[in-house]
Coordinates of C-alpha atoms in Angstrom, one line a residue:
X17 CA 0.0 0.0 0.0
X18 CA 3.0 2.3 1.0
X19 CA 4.5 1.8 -2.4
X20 CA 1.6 2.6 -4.2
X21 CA 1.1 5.8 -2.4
X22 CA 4.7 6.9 -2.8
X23 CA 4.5 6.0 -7.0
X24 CA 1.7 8.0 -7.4
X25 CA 1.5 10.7 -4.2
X26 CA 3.1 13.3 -6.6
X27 CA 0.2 13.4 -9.4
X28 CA -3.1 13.5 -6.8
X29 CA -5.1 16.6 -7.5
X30 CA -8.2 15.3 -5.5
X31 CA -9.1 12.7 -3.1
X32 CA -11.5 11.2 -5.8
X33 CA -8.5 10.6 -8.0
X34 CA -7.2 8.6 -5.6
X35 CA -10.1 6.3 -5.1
X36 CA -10.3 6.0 -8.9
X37 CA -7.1 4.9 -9.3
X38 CA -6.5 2.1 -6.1
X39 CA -5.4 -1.0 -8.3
X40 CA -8.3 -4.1 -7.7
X41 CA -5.8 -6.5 -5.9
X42 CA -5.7 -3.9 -3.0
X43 CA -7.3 -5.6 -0.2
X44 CA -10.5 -3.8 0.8
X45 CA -9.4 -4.0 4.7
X46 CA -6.5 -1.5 3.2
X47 CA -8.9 1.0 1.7
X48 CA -10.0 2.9 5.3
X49 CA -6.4 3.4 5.9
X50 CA -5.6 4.3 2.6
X51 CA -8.4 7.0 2.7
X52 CA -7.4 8.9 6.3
X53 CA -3.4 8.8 5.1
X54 CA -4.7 10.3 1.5
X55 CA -7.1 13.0 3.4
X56 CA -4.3 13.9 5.8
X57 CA -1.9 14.6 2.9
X58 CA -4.2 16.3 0.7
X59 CA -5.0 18.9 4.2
X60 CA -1.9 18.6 6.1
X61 CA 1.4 20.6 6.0
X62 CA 4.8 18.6 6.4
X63 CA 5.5 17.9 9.9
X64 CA 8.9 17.2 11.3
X65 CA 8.1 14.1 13.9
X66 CA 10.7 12.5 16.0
X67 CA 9.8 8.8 17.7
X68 CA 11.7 8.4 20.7
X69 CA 12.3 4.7 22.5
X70 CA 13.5 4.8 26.0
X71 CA 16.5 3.5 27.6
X72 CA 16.3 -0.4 29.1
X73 CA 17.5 -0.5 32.2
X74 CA 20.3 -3.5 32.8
X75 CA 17.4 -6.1 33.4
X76 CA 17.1 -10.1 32.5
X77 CA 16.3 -9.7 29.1
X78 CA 18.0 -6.4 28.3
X79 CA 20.8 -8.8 27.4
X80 CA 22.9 -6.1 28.0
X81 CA 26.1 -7.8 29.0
X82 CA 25.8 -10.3 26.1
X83 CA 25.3 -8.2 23.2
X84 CA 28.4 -6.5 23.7
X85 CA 30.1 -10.0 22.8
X86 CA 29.4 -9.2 19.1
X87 CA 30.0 -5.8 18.8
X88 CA 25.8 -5.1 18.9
X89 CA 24.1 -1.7 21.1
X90 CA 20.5 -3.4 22.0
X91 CA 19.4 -7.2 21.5
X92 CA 15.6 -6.0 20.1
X93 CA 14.3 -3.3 18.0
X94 CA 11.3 -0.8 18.9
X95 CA 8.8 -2.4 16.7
X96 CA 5.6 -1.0 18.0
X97 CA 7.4 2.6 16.9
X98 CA 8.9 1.5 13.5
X99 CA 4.8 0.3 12.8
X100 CA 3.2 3.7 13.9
X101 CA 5.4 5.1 11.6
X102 CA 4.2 3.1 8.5
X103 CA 0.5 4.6 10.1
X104 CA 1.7 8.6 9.9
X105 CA 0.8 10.4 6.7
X106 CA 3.4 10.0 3.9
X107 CA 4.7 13.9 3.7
X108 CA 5.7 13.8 7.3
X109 CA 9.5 13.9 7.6
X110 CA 10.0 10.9 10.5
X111 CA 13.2 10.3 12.4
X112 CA 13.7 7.0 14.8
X113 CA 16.3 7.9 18.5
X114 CA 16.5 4.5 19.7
X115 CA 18.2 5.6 23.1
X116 CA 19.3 1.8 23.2
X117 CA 21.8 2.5 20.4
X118 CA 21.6 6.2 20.2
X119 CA 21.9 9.4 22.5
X120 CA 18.9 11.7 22.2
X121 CA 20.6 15.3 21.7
X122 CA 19.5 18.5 21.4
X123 CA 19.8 18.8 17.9
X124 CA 17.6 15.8 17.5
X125 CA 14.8 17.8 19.6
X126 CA 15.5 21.5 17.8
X127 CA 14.5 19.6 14.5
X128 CA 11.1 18.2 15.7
X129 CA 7.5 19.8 15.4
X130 CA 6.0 16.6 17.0
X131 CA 7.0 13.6 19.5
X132 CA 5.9 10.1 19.4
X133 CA 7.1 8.0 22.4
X134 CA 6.1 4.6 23.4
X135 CA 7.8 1.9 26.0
X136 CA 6.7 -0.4 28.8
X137 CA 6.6 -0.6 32.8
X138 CA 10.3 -1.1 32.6
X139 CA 10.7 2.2 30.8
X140 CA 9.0 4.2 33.1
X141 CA 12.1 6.4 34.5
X142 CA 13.3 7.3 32.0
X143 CA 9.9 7.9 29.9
X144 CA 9.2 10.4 32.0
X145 CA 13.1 11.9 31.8
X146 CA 12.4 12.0 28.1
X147 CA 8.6 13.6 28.5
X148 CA 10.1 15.9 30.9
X149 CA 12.7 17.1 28.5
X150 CA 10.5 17.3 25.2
X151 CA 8.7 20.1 27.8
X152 CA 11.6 22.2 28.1
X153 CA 12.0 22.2 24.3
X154 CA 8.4 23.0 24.0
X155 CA 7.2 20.3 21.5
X156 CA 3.8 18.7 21.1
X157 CA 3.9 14.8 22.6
X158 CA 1.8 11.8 21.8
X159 CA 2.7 8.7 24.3
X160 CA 1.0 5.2 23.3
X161 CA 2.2 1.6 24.2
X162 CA 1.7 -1.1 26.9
X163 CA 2.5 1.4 29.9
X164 CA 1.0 3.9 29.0
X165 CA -2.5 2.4 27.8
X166 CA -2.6 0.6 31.3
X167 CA -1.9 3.5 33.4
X168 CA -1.6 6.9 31.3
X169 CA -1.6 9.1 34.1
X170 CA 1.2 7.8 35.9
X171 CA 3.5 10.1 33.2
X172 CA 3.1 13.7 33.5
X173 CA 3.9 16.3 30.7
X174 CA 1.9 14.6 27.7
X175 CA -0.1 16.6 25.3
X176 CA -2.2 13.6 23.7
X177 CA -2.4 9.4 24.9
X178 CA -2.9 7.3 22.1
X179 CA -3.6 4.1 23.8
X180 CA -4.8 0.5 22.9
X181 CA -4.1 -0.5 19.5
X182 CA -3.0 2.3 17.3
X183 CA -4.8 1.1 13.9
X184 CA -7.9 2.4 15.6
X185 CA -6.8 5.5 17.8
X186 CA -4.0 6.6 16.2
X187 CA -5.8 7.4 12.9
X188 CA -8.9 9.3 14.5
X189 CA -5.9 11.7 16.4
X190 CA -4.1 12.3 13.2
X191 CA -7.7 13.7 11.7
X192 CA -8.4 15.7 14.9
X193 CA -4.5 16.6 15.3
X194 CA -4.6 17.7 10.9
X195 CA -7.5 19.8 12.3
X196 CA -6.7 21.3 15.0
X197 CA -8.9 19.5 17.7
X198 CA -7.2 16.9 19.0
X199 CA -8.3 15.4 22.4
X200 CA -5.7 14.5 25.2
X201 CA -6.9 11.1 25.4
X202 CA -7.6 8.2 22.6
X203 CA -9.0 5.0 23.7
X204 CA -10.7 2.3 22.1
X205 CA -12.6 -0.8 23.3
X206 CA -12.3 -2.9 20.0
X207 CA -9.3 -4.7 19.1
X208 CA -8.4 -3.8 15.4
X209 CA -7.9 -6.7 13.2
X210 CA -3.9 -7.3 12.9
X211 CA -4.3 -7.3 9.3
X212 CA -4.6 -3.4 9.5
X213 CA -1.2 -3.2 10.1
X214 CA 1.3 -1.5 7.9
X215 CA 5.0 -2.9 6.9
X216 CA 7.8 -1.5 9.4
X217 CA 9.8 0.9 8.7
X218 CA 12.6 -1.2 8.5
X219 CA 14.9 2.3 7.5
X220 CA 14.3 3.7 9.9
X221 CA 16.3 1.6 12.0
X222 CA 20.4 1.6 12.6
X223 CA 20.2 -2.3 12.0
X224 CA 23.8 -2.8 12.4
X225 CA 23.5 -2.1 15.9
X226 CA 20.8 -4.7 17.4
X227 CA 21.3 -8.4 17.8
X228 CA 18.0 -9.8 16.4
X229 CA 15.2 -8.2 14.6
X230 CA 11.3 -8.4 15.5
X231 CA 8.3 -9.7 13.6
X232 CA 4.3 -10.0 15.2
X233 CA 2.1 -12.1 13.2
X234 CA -0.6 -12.2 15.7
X235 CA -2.4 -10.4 18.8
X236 CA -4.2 -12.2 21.9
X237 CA -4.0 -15.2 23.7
X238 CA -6.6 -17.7 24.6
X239 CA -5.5 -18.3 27.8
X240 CA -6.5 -16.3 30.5
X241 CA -4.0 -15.9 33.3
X242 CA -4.9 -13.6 36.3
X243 CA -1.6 -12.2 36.2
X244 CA -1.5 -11.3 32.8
X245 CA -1.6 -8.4 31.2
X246 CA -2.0 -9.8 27.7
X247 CA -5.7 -10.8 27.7
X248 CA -6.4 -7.5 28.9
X249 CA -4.5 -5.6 26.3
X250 CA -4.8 -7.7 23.6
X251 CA -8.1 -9.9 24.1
X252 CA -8.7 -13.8 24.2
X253 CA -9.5 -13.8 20.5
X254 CA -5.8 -14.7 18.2
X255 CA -6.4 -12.0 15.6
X256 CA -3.7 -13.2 12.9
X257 CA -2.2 -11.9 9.8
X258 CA -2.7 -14.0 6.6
X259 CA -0.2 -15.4 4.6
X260 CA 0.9 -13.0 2.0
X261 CA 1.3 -9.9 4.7
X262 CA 2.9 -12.1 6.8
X263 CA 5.7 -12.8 3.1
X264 CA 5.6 -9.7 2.6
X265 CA 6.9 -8.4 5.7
X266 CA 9.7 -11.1 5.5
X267 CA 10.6 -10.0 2.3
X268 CA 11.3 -6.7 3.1
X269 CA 13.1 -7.5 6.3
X270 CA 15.2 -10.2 3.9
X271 CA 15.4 -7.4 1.3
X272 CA 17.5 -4.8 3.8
X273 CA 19.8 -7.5 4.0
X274 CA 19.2 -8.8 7.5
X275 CA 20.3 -12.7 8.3
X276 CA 19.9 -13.8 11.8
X277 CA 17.5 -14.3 14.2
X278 CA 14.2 -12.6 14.4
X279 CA 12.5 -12.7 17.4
X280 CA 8.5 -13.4 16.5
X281 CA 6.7 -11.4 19.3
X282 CA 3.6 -12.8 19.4
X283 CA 1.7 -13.0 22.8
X284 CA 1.3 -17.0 21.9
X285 CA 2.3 -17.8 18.5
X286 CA 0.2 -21.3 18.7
X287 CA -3.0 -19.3 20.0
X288 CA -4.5 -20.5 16.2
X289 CA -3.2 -23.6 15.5
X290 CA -5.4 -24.8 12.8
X291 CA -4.8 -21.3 10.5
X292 CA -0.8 -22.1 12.1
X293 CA -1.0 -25.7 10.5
X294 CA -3.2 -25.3 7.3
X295 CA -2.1 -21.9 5.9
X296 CA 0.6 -20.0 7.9
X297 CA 3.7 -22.7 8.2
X298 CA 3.4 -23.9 5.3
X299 CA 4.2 -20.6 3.5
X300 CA 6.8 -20.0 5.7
X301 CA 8.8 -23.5 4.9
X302 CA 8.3 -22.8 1.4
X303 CA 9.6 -19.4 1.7
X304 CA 12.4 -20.3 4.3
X305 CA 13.5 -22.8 1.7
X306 CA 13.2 -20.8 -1.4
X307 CA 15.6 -18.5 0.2
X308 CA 18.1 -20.8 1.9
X309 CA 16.7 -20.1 5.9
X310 CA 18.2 -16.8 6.2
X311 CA 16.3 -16.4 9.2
X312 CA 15.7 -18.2 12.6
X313 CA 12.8 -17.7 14.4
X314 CA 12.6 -17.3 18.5
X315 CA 9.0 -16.7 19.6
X316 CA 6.9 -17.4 22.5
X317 CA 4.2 -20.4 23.4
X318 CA 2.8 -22.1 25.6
X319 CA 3.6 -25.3 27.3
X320 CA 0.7 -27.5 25.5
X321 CA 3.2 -26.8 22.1
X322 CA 4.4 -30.1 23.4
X323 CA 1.1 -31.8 22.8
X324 CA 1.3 -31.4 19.0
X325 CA 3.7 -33.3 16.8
X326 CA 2.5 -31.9 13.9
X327 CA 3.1 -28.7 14.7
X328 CA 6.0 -28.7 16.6
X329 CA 8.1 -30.6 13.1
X330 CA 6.2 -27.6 11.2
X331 CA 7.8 -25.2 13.2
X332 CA 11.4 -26.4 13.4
X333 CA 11.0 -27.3 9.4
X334 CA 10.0 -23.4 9.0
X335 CA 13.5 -22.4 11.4
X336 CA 12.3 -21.7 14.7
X337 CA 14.4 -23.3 17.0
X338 CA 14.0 -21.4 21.0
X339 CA 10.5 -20.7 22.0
X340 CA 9.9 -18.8 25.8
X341 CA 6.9 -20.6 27.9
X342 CA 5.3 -19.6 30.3
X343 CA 5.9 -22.3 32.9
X344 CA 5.3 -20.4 36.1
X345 CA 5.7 -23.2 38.9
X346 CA 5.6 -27.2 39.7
X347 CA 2.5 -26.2 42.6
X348 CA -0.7 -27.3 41.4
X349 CA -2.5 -25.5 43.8
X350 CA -1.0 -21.9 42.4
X351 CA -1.5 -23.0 38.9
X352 CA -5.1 -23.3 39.9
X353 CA -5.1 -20.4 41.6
X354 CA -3.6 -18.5 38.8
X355 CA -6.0 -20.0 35.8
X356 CA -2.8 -21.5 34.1
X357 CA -5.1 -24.3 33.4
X358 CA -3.0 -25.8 30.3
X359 CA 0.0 -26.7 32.6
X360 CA -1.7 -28.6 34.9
X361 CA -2.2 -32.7 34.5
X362 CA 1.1 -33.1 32.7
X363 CA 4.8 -34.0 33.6
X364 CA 6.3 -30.5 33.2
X365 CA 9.9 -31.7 33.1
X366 CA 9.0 -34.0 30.1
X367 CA 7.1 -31.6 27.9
X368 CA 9.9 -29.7 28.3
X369 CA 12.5 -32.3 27.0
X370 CA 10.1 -33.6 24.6
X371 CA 10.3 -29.5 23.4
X372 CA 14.3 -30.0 23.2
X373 CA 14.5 -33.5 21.4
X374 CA 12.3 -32.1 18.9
X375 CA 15.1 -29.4 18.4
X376 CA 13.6 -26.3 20.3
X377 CA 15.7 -24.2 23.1
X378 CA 12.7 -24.0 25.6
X379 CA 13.4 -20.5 28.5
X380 CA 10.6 -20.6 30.9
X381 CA 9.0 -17.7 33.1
X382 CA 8.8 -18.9 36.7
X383 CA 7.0 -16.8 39.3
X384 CA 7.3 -16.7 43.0
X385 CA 4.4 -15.8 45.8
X386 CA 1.2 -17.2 44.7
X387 CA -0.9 -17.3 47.8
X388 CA -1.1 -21.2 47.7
X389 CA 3.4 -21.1 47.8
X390 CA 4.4 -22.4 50.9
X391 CA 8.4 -21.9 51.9
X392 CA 9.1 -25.5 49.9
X393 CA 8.3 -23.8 46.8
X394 CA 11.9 -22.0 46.5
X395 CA 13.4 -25.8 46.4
X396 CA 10.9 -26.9 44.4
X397 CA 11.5 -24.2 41.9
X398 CA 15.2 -25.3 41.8
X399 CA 14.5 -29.1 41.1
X400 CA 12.2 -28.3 38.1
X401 CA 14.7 -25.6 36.8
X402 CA 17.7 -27.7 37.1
X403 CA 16.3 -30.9 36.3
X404 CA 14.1 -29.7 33.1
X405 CA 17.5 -28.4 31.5
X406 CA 15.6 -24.8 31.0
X407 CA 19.3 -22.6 30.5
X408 CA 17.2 -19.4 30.6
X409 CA 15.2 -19.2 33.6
X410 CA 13.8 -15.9 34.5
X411 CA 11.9 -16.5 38.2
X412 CA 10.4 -13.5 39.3
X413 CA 8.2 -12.5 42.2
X414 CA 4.0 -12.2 41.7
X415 CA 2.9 -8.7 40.3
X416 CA -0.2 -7.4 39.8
X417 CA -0.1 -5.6 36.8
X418 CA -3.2 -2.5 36.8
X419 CA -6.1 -3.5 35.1
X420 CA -5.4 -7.5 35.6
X421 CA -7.6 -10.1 37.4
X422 CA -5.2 -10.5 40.1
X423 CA -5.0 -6.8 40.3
X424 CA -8.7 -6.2 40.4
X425 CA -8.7 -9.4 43.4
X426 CA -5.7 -7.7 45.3
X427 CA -7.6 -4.3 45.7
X428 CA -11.0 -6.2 46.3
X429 CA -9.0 -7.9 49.8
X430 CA -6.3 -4.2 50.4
X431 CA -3.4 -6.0 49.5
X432 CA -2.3 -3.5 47.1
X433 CA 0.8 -1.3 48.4
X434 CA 2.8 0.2 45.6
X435 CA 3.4 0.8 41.8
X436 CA 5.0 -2.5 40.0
X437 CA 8.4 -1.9 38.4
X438 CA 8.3 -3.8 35.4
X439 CA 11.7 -5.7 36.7
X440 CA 11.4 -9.5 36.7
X441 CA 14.4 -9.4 39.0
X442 CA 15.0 -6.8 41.2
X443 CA 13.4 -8.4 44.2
X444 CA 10.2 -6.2 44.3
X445 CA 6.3 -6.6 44.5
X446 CA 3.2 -4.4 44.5
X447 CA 1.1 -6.4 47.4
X448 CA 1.0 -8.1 50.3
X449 CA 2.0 -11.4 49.4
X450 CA 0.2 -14.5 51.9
X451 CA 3.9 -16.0 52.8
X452 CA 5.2 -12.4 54.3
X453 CA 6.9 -9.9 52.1
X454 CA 11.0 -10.6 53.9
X455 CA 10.3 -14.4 53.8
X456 CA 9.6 -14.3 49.8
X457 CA 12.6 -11.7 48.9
X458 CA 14.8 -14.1 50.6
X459 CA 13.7 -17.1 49.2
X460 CA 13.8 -15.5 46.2
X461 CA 17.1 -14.2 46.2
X462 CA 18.2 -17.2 47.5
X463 CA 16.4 -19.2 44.2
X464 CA 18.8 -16.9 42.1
X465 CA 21.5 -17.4 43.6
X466 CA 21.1 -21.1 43.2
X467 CA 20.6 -21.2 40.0
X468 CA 22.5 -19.1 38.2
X469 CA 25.7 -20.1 40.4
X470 CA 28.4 -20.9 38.4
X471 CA 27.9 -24.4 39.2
X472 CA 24.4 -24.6 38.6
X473 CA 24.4 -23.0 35.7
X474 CA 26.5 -25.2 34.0
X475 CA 25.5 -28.0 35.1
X476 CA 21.9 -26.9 33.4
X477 CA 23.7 -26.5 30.3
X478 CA 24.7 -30.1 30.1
X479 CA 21.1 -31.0 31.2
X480 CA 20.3 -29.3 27.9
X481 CA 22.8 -30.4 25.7
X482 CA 22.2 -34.3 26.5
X483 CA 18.7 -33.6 25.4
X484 CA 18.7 -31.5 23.1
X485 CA 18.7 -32.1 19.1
X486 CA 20.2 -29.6 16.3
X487 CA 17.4 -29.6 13.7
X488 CA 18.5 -30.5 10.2
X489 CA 16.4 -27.6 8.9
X490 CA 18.3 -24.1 8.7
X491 CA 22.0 -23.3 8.0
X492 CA 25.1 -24.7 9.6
X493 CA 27.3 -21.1 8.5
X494 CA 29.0 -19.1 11.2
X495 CA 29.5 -15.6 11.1
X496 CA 32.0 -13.2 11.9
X497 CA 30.0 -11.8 15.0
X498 CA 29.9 -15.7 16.0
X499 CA 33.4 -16.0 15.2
X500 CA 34.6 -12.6 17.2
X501 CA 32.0 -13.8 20.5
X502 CA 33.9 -16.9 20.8
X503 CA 37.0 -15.3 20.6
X504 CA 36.0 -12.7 23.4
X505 CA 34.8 -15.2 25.3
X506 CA 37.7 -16.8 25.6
X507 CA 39.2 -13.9 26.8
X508 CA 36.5 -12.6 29.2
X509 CA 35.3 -16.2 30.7
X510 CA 38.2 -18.1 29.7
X511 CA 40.8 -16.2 31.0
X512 CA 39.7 -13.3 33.3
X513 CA 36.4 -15.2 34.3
X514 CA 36.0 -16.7 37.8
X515 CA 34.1 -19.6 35.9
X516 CA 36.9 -20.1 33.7
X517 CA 36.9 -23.9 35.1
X518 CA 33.5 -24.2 34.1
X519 CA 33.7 -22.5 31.1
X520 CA 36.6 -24.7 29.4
X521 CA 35.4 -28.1 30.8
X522 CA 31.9 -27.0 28.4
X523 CA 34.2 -26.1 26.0
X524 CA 35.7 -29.6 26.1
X525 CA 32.8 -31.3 26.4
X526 CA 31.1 -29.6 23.2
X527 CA 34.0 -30.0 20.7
X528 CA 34.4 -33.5 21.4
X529 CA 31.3 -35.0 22.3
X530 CA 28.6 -32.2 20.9
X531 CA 30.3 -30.4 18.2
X532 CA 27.2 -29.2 15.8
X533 CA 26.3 -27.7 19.4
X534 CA 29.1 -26.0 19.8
X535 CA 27.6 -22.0 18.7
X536 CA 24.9 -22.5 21.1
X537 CA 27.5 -23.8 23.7
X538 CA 29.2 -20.8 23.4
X539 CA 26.1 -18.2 23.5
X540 CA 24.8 -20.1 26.7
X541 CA 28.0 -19.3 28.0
X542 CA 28.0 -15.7 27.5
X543 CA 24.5 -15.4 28.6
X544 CA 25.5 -16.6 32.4
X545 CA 28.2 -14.0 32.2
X546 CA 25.0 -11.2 31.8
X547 CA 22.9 -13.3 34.2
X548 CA 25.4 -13.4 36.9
X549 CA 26.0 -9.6 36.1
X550 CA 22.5 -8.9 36.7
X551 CA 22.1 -11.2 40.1
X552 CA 25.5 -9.8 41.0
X553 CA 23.3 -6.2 41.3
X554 CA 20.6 -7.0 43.6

């Protein structure tokens, strides 16, 4: 659609030239978008607007410490940003500061008319740092996202909230903004289909400074945790792209010239399985083969992935090969409690394995301080971490997210006592929990401690690797990046590293008895040296 805008945006005289000329194999779900951007074009003036993402904080998935092992600024891109700008009308002049990988200066804000920023919980600091300092340069700011839809007033200094899912609210500001009545607040209770969503702006992006790149192909999960945020944002319904936008938008992330892995964000890619099995993965094995897998795909699932044969060789045949699931904990009771209804009745450990021998890296989300936790539930964490071979275990304490079930619950029975964080990690809750608030940090900290000990990482490692098969789907070439974080690795773990013991015993163990392993050996290395950075700070 983009494309056919910018071929022709040079010869419209009136907005029923436009209609005239829209080719027939435009999709008619394009047209309403197509018609706003047009309108806004034909009435607005060129706008200088400058999208801002804030700084992540060193947290568990920042990845911080690890991407500096090949040469890279941030390990994910600001997608939601990079797709609002595909939404803004086509004279605009858009710039991308990515404070990951780029300083904002002053010269960035003297240019700007308008600011778009977006980020989640974890953002919050330094959100409002940026907000704060847009005010002092006097420019107009819009503020959408996760954080912001769930709690808008908890940032000060915004002009206009665009919240919820900008194909709806976004479009209805840019008329009011294009005529000079825009409202401070944008909200919508219907959830947009995902097929309203333009390409990324792919060039935008400094792409030589971010590990992977990202990709959603659908919204909504049909689970509905009481913790989770998702349902609420996103709704219970999977609302999934078809087939050719999902091609198109690899082939223009292929045609930048990107190879690597790209991160598939999806709230839970297998929410649709039979469009998944029947139309989706089939495209994308024929396309990862036509083009020699330039691609691997990391996305998130949940545990009952393990159920499906089918689908699990149709994902590993289309290049995924690490999917995140939530796990949460081995107590029946708090997976009751918590409505995580699809891990219950089943040997945890062995979906998990069965997961690995089909030739997926699993990482689980644990949690920590659901009201039916006794003490034993910091050992029991442990044992199903350690024995399950999950390398990349993020345990964090209960939240309550604003605008969740558990939320809603907590405030219902006073529990509620401060503002969540958005840090997996850092020790830190927002309610009373049932076991006492000291007697959970401890045991949490102590959890960590456990498990990402030198010793008990490794040993999770080989855990891993004994189960674990290399799928014969993808490529087997290693790049220079590859080639320069094994290198620094030697040097950093190797060499300086208090786990050098560890660390070359792995080694060892990889060339000689594991060898088509040995990549992964080394990046499961490397992430225990950020892991252990990020424990070291609590």
């Amino acid at each position: 659609m983009s494309q056919y805008i910018n071929s022709h945006i040079g010869h419209l005289q009136t907005f029923t030239y436009v209609l005239q000329t829209i080719p027939d194999n435009i999709p008619i779900f394009k047209i309403d978008i197509l018609i706003i951007k047009t309108k806004l074009f034909l009435k607005g003036s060129m706008m200088k607007c400058l999208l801002i993402y804030p700084q992540t904080p060193d947290t568990f998935w920042s990845f911080s410490y690890a991407v500096k092992f090949i040469s890279k600024k941030s390990s994910e891109i600001p997608l939601g940003l990079i797709t609002v700008a595909g939404l803004l009308p086509e004279n605009w002049d858009i710039k991308l500061v990515d404070t990951n990988v780029t300083a904002l200066s002053d010269q960035h804000l003297n240019w700007a008319d308008i600011v778009f920023i977006s980020g989640m919980s974890i953002h919050r600091d330094h959100f409002q740092k940026i907000v704060d300092r847009c005010n002092r340069h006097d420019l107009t700011i819009v503020a959408g996202g996760p954080m912001v839809t769930i709690d808008p007033d908890d940032i000060s200094g915004v002009d206009h909230y665009v919240l919820n899912e900008a194909e709806i609210t976004l479009l209805r500001f840019l008329k009011d903004y294009q005529e000079g009545k825009a409202k401070k607040y944008y909200r919508t209770e219907n959830y947009p289909e995902i097929s309203k969503a333009p390409l990324p702006r792919w060039d935008l992006l400094e792409m030589d400074k971010y590990a992977s790149m990202n990709l959603q192909y659908s919204r909504g999960c049909p689970h509905n945790c009481e913790f989770c945020s998702v349902t609420m944002l996103n709704g219970r319904r999977p609302r999934t792209k078809d087939r050719e936008q999902l091609l198109a938008e690899l082939d223009s992330l292929y045609s930048t010239g990107w190879q690597g892995n790209v991160f598939i964000v999806d709230d839970n890619f297998i929410g649709n399985r039979k469009k998944l099995k029947q139309e989706t993965l089939p495209a994308l094995i024929e396309w990862s083969e036509k083009n020699h897998y330039p691609f691997t795909f990391t996305t998130e699932a949940s545990l009952n992935l393990a159920d499906d044969e089918e689908l699990m060789d149709m994902m590993i045949k289309a290049g995924f090969y690490h999917t995140f699931i939530g796990i949460e904990t081995p107590n029946l009771e708090s997976l009751e409690e918590c409505g995580k209804y699809q891990n219950m009745n089943r040997d945890i450990i062995e979906s998990v394995k069965k997961l690995q021998r089909k030739g997926f890296m699993v990482s689980g989300g644990f949690i920590v301080g659901f009201d039916h936790d006794s003490q034993n539930i910091f050992q029991e964490q442990i044992e199903l971490i350690q024995k399950s071979g999950i390398v990349i275990a993020m345990v964090g304490m209960l939240n309550a997210p604003k605008g969740t079930q558990l939320y809603d619950r907590l405030e219902k029975e006073n529990r509620l006592v401060d503002r969540m964080t958005g840090d997996n990690l850092d020790g830190s809750t927002n309610f009373l929990p049932a076991m006492g608030l000291e007697t959970l940090k401890d045991g949490h900290s102590w959890l960590l401690q456990t498990i990402y000990s030198k010793k008990g990482y490794y040993q999770r490692i080989k855990i891993f690797l004994k189960e674990y098969n290399v799928p014969s789907t993808g490529t087997t070439r290693i790049s220079l990046s590859e080639i320069g974080a094994f290198l620094k690795s030697i040097w950093k773990l190797g060499i300086l590293g208090k786990e050098r013991r560890y660390y070359w015993r792995l080694i060892m163990l990889s060339i000689f008895r594991y060898p088509k392993k040995f990549p992964l050996v080394v990046t499961l290395a490397i992430y225990g040296f950020h892991f252990r950075k990020i424990i070291e700070k609590l």
